[in-house]
mmCIF file of C-alpha atoms in Angstrom:
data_model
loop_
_atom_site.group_PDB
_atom_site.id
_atom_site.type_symbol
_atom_site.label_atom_id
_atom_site.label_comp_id
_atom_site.label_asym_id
_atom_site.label_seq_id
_atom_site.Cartn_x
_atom_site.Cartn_y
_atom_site.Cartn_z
ATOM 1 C CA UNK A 13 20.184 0.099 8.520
ATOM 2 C CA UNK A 14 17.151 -1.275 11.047
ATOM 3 C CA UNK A 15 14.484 -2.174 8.541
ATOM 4 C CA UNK A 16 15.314 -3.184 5.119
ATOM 5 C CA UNK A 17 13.066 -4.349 2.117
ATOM 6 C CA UNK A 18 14.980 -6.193 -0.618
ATOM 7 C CA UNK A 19 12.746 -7.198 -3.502
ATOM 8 C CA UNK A 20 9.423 -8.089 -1.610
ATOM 9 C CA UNK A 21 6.651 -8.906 -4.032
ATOM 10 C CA UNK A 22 2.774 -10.133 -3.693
ATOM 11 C CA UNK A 23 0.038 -10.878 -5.852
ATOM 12 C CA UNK A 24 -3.264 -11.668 -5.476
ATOM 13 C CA UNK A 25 -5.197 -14.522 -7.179
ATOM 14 C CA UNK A 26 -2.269 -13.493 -10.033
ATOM 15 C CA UNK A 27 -3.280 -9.444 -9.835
ATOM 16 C CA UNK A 28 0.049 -7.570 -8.596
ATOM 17 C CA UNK A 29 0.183 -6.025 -5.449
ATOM 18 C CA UNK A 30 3.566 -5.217 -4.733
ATOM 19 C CA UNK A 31 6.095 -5.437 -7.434
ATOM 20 C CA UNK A 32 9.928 -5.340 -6.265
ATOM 21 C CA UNK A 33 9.771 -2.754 -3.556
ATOM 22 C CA UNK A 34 13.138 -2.080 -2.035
ATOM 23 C CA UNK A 35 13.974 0.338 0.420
ATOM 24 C CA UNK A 36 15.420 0.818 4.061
ATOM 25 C CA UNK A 37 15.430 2.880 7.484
ATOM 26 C CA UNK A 38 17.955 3.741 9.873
ATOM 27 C CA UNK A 39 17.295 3.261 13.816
ATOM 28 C CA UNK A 40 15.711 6.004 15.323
ATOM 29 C CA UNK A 41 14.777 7.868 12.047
ATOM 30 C CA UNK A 42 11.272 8.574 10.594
ATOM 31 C CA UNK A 43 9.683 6.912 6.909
ATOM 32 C CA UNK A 44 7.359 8.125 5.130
ATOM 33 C CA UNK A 45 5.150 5.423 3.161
ATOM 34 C CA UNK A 46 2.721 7.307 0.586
ATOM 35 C CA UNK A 47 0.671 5.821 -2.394
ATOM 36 C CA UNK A 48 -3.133 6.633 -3.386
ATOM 37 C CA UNK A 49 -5.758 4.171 -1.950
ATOM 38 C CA UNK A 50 -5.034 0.549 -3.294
ATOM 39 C CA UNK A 51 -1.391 1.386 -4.082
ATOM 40 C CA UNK A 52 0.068 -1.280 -2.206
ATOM 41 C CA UNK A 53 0.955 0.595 0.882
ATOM 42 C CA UNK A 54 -0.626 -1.440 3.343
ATOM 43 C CA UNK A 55 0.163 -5.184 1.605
ATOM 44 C CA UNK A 56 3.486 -3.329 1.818
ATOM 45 C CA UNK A 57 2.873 -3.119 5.881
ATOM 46 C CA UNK A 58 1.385 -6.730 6.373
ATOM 47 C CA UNK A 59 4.596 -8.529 5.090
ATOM 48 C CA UNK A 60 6.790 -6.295 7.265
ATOM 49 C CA UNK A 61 4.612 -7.367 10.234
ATOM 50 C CA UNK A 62 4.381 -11.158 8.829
ATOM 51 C CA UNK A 63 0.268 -10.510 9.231
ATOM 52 C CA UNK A 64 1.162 -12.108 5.092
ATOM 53 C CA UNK A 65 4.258 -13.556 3.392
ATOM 54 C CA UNK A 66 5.632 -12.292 0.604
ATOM 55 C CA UNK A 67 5.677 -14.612 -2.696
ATOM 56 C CA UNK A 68 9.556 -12.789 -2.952
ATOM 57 C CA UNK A 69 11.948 -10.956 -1.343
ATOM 58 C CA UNK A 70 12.712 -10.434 2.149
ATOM 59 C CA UNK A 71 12.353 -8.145 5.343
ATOM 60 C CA UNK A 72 14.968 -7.677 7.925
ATOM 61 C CA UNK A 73 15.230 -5.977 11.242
ATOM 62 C CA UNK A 74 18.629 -5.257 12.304
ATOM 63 C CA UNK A 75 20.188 -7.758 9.914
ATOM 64 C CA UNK A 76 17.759 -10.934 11.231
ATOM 65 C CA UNK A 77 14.174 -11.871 8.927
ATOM 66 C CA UNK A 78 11.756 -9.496 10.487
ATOM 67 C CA UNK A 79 9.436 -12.914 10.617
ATOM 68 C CA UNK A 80 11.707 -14.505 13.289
ATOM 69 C CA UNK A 81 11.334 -11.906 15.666
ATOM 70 C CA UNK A 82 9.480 -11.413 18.908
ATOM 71 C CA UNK A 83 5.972 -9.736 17.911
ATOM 72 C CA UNK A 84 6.500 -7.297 20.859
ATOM 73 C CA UNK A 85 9.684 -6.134 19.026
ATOM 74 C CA UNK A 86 6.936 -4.224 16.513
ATOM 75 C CA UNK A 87 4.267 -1.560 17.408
ATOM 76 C CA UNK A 88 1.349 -1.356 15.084
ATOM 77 C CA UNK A 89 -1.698 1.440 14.639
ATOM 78 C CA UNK A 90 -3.671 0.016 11.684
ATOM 79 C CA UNK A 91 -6.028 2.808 9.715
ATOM 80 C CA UNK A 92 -9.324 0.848 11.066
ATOM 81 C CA UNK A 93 -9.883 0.910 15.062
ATOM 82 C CA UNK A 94 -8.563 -2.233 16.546
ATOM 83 C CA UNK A 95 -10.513 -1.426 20.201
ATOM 84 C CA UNK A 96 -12.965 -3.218 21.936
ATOM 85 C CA UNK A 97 -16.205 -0.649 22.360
ATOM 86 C CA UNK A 98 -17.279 -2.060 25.727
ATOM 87 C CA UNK A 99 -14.445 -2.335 27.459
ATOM 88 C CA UNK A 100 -12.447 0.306 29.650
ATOM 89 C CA UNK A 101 -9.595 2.269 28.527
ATOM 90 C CA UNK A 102 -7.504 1.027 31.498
ATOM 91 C CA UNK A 103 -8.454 -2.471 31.067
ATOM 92 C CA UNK A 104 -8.140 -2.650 27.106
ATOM 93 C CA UNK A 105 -4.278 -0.634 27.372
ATOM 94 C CA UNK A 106 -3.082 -2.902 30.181
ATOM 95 C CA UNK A 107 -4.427 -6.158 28.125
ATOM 96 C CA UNK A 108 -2.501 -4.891 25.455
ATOM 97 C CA UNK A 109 0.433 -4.593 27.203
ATOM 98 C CA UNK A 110 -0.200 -7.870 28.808
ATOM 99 C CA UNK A 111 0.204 -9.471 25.254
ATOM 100 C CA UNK A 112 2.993 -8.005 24.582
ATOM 101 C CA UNK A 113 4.873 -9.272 27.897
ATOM 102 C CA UNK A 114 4.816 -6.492 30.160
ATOM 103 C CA UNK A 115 3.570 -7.443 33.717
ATOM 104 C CA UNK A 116 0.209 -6.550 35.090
ATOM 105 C CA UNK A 117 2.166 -3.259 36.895
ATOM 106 C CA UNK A 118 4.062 -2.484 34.743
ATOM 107 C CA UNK A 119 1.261 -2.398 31.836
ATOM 108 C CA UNK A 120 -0.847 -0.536 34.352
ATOM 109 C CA UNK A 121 2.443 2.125 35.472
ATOM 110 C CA UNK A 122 3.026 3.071 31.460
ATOM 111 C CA UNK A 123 -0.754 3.226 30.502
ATOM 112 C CA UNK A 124 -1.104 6.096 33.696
ATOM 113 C CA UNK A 125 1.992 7.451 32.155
ATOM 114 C CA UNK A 126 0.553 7.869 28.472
ATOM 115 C CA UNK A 127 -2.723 8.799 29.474
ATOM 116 C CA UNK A 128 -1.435 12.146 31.175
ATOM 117 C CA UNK A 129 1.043 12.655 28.390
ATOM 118 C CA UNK A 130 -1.967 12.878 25.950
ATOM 119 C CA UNK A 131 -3.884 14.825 28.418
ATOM 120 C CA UNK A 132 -6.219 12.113 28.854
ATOM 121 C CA UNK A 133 -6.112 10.941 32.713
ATOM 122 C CA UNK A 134 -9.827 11.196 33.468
ATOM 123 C CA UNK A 135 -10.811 8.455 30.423
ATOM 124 C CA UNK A 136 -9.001 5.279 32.469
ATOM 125 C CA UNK A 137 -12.492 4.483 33.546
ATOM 126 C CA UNK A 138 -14.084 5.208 30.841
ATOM 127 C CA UNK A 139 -15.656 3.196 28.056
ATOM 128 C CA UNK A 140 -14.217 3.604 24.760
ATOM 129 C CA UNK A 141 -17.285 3.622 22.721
ATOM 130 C CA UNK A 142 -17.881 6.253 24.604
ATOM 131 C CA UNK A 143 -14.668 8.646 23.731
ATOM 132 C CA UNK A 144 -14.603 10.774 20.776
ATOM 133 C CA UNK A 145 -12.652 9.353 17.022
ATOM 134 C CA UNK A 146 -9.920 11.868 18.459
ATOM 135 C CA UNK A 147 -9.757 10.371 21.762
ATOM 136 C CA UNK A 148 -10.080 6.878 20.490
ATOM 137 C CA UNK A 149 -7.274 7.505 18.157
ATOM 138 C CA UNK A 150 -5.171 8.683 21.215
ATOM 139 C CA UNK A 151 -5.831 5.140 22.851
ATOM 140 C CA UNK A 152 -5.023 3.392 19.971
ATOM 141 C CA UNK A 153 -1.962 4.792 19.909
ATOM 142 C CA UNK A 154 -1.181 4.568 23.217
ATOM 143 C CA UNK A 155 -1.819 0.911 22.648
ATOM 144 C CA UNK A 156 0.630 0.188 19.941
ATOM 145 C CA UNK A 157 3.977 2.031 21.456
ATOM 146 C CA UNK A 158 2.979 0.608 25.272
ATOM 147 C CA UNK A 159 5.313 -2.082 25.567
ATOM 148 C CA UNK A 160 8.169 0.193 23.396
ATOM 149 C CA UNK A 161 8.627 -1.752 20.421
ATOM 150 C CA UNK A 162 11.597 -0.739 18.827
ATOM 151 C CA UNK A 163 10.111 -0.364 15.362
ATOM 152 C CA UNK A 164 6.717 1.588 15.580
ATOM 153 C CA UNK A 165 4.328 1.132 12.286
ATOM 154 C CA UNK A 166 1.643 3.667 11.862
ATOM 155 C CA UNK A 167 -0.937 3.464 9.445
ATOM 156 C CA UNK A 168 -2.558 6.907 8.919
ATOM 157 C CA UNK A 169 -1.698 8.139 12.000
ATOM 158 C CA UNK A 170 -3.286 11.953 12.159
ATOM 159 C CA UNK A 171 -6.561 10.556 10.917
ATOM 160 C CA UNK A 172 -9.798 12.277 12.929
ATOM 161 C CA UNK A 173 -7.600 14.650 15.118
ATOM 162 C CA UNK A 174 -7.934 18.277 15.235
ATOM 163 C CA UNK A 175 -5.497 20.709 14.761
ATOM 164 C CA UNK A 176 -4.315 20.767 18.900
ATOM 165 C CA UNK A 177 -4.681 16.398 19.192
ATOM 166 C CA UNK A 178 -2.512 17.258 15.854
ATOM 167 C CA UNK A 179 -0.208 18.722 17.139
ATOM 168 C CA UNK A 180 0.093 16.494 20.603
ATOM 169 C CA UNK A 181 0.488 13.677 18.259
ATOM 170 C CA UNK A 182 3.886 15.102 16.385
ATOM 171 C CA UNK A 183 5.298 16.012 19.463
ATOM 172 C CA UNK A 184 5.103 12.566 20.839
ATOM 173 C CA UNK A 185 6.646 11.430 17.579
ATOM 174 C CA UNK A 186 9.624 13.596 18.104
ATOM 175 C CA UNK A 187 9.966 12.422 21.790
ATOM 176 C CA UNK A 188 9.896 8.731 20.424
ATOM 177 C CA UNK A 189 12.700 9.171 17.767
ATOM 178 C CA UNK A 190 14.512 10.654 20.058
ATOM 179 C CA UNK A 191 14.550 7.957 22.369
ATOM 180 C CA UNK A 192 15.449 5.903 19.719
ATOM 181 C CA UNK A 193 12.527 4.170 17.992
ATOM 182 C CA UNK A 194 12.333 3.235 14.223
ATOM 183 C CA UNK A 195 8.797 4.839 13.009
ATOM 184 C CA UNK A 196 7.099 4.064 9.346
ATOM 185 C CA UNK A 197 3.840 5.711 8.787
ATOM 186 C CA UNK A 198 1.665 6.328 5.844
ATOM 187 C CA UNK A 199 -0.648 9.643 5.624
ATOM 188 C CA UNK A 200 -2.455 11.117 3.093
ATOM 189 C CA UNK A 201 -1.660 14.383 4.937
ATOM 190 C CA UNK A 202 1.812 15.332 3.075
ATOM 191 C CA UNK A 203 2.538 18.702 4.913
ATOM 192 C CA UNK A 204 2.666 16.309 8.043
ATOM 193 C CA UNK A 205 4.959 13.319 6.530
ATOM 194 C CA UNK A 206 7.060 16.237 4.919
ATOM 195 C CA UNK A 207 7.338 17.976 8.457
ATOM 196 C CA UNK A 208 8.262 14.939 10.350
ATOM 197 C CA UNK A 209 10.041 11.985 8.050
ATOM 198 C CA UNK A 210 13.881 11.546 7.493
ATOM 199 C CA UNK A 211 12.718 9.894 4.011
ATOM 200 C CA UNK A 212 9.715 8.777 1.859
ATOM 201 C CA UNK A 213 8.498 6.345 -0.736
ATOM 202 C CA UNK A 214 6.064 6.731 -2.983
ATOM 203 C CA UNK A 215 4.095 3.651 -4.722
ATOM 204 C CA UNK A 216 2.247 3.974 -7.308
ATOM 205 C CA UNK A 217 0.431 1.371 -9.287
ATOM 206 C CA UNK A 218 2.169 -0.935 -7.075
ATOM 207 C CA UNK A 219 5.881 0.145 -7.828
ATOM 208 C CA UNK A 220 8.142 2.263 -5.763
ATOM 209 C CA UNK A 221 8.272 5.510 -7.775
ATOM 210 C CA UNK A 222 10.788 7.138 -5.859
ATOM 211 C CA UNK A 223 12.838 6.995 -2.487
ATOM 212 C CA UNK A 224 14.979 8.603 -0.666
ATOM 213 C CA UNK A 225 15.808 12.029 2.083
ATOM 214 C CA UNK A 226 13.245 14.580 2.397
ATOM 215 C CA UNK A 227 15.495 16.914 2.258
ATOM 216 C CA UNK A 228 17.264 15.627 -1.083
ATOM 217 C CA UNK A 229 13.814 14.977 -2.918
ATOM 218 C CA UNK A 230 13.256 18.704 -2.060
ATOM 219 C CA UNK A 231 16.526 20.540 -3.237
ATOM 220 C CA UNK A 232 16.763 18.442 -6.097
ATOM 221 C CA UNK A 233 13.440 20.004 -7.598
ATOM 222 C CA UNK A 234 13.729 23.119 -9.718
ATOM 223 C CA UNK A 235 12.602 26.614 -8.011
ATOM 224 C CA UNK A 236 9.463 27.624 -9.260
ATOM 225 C CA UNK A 237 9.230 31.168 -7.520
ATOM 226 C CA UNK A 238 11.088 33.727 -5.972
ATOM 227 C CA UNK A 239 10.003 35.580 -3.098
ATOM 228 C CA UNK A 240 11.423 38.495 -2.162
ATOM 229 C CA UNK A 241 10.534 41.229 1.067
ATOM 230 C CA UNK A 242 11.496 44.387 -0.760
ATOM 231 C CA UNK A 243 10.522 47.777 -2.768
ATOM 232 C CA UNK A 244 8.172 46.834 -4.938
ATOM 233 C CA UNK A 245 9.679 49.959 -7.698
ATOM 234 C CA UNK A 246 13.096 48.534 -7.284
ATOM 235 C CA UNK A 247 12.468 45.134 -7.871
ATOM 236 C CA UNK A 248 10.501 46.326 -11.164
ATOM 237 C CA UNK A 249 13.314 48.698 -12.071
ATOM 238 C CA UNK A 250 16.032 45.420 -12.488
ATOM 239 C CA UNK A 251 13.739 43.157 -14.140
ATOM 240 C CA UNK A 252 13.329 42.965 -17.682
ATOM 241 C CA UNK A 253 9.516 44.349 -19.041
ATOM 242 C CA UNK A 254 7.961 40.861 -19.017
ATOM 243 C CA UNK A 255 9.028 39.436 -15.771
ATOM 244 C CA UNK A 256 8.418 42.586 -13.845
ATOM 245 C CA UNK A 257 4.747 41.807 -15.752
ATOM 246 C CA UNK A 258 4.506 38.459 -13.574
ATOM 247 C CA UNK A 259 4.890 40.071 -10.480
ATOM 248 C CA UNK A 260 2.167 39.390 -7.537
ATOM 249 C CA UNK A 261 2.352 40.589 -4.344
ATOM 250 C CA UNK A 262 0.978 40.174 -1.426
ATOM 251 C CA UNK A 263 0.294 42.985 0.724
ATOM 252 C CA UNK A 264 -0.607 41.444 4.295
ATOM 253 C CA UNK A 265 2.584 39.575 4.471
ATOM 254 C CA UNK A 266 4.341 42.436 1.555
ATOM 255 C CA UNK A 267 5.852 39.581 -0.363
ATOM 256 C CA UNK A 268 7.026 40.630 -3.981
ATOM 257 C CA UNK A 269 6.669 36.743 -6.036
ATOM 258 C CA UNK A 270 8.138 36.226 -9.215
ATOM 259 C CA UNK A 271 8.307 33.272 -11.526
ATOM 260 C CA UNK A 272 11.805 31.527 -11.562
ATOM 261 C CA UNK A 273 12.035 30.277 -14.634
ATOM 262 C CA UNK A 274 14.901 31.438 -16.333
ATOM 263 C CA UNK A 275 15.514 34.197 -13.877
ATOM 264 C CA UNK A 276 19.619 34.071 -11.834
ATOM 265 C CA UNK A 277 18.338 34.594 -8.679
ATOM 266 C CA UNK A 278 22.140 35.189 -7.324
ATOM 267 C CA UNK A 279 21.822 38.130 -9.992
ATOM 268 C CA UNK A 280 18.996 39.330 -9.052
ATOM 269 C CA UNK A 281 19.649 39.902 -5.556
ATOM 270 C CA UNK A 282 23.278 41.426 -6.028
ATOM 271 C CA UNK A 283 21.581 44.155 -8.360
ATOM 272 C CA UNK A 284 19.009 44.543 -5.606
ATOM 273 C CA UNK A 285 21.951 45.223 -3.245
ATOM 274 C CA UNK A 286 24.037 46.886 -5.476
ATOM 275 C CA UNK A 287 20.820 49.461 -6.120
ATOM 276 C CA UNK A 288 20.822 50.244 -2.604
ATOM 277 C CA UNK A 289 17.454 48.475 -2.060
ATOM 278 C CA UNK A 290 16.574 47.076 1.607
ATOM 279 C CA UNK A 291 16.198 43.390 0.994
ATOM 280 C CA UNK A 292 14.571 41.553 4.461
ATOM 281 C CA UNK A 293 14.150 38.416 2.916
ATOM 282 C CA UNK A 294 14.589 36.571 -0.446
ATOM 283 C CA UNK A 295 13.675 32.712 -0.689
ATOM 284 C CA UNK A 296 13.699 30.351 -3.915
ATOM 285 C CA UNK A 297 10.349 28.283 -3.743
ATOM 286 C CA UNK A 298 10.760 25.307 -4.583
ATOM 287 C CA UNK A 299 7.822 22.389 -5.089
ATOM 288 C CA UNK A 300 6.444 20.807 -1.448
ATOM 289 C CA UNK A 301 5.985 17.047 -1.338
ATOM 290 C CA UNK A 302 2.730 17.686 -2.177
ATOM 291 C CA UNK A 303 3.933 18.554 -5.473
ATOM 292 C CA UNK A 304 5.997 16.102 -5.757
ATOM 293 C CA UNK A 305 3.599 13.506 -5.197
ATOM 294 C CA UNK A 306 0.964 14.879 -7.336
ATOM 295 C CA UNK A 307 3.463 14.974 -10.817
ATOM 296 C CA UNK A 308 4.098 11.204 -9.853
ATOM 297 C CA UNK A 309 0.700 9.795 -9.403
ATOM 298 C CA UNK A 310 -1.187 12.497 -11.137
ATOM 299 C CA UNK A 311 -3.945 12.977 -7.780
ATOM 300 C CA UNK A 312 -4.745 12.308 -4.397
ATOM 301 C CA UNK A 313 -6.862 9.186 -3.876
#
C-alpha cells in the first residue's frame, strides 16, 4: 500500500472530528473520499498533508510518516481557490512550480505543456481574475500536479466545470494513474467518483461507515430490477399475474423493467429462451453509489 491511515483521530475544543478512521491506497490507483458537508472529510485531508496533526493515529506514505516527507512529494487542489487574482497564469503556475523545486525552465516547459493539454494556451498572459470558475479551476489544477507529486489530493475536483471541462478533467485523471500517481479526491458528484475510483470511504458523523472496491461495494448490493430488451407478451406470458402487473417499459429505449425481488432471474431468462423469445439484452440493476451513499447517511449535504 502507498497511503495508509491507521487510527487517525481529531477533535476540536473536545467536539470530535475524526474518530478512528482507517483505510489505505495502492500506488497508482484512485480513492474516493465522500461524507456530507462537516463530515470530517477535509480534517481527514489536513492531517494527511500535515496542514494539522492528528491527536492519534498515524499517516504513512510508502511505509515512512507522511509528515517527514518532502512537501513536493504531495499535490493538493483545495475546494476554495488558492490563486492570486492579479497575477498571470504563467507567472502564478511557474511560481508554483518554483516552490515545489522545479527550475525556472523547467516550471515554465510543464506549465506550456498543461496549458495546451487543457486547451488553454492563449490564457498564459492572461490575468486570472479575469478567466472563467471553469478556467480558473483548470489552473488550479494545473498548479497542484506541476511538479508530479506522486500522491495527488483533490478536494472537489469537478466543481464549476461543464459537461466538456468535465469531461477534459477525467481524462487527465486516467492519463495520471496511468503514469503512476496515487489520487484521493472527494466529490459530491457520485456518478463521477463511481466512474473513476478503485475504492471509496464514506464518513459519516465523523466515522468511516464503509470502505472498500467499487466494484465489491456494488455486487455485494441486492438487484433491485431487471431489465430486459424483449417481447413485451412473452415476458408477461412467464411471469406470474402480479409481477407481470409491475411491469414498466420504456418505449424510446424498449426496455421491459421488472422488480427483482423475489424473482430467479437465471429462471427467468432460460424460460424466455426456452419460449423461443428474442432476448437482446437482460441486466440485473443493482443500487449506484448514489444509493449506497444515501441508505448510509440518509441525504446529500
Amino acid at each position: 500500500m502507498s497511503l495508509v491511515l491507521s487510527h487517525v483521530s481529531k477533535s476540536y475544543a473536545g467536539k470530535c472530528a475524526i474518530q478512528d478512521i482507517s483505510f489505505s491506497v495502492k500506488q497508482g490507483q484512485v480513492f474516493g473520499l465522500l461524507g456530507l458537508n462537516g463530515a470530517g472529510k477535509s480534517t481527514t485531508i489536513r492531517i494527511i498533508l500535515d496542514i494539522m496533526e492528528a491527536d492519534a493515529g498515524q499517516v504513512l506514505w510508502r511505509d515512512r510518516p507522511a509528515k517527514a516527507l518532502p512537501r513536493p512529494t504531495f499535490g493538493y487542489l483545495p475546494e476554495e481557490r488558492g490563486l492570486y487574482p492579479n497575477m498571470k497564469v504563467m507567472e502564478q503556475l511557474v511560481l508554483f512550480g518554483r516552490l515545489n523545486g522545479l527550475s525556472i525552465s523547467a516550471a515554465t516547459e510543464r506549465t506550456n505543456a498543461w496549458l495546451n493539454r487543457f486547451e488553454i494556451p492563449d490564457y498564459a498572459s492572461k490575468l486570472v481574475r479575469d478567466l472563467s470558475k471553469g478556467n480558473q479551476q483548470k489552473i488550479q489544477f494545473i498548479a497542484s500536479m506541476l511538479h508530479g507529486p506522486e500522491l495527488l489530493i483533490l478536494d472537489e475536483p469537478f466543481s464549476g466545470l461543464d459537461p466538456v471541462n468535465t469531461s477534459l478533467f477525467k481524462s487527465v485523471f486516467r492519463e495520471l494513474v496511468d503514469g503512476g500517481t496515487t489520487i484521493l479526491f472527494s466529490s459530491h458528484q457520485l456518478d463521477h467518483v463511481e466512474e473513476l475510483s478503485h475504492s471509496v470511504g464514506i464518513i459519516h458523523q465523523s466515522n468511516l461507515v464503509l470502505k472498500g472496491a467499487v466494484s465489491d461495494i456494488l455486487s455485494a448490493e441486492q438487484p433491485t430490477e431487471i431489465r430486459i430488451c424483449a417481447s413485451e407478451e412473452a415476458v408477461r406470458a412467464v411471469l406470474a399475474p402480479d409481477v407481470a402487473a409491475a411491469i414498466q417499459t420504456d418505449k424510446r429505449d424498449r426496455w421491459i423493467s421488472i422488480p427483482a425481488n423475489g424473482i430467479d432471474a437465471e429462471k427467468l431468462l432460460k424460460e424466455l429462451i426456452d419460449s423461443g423469445t428474442m432476448v437482446s439484452h437482460f441486466e440485473l440493476v443493482r443500487p449506484t453509489l448514489h444509493d449506497i451513499f444515501l441508505g448510509k447517511v440518509g441525504k446529500l449535504g
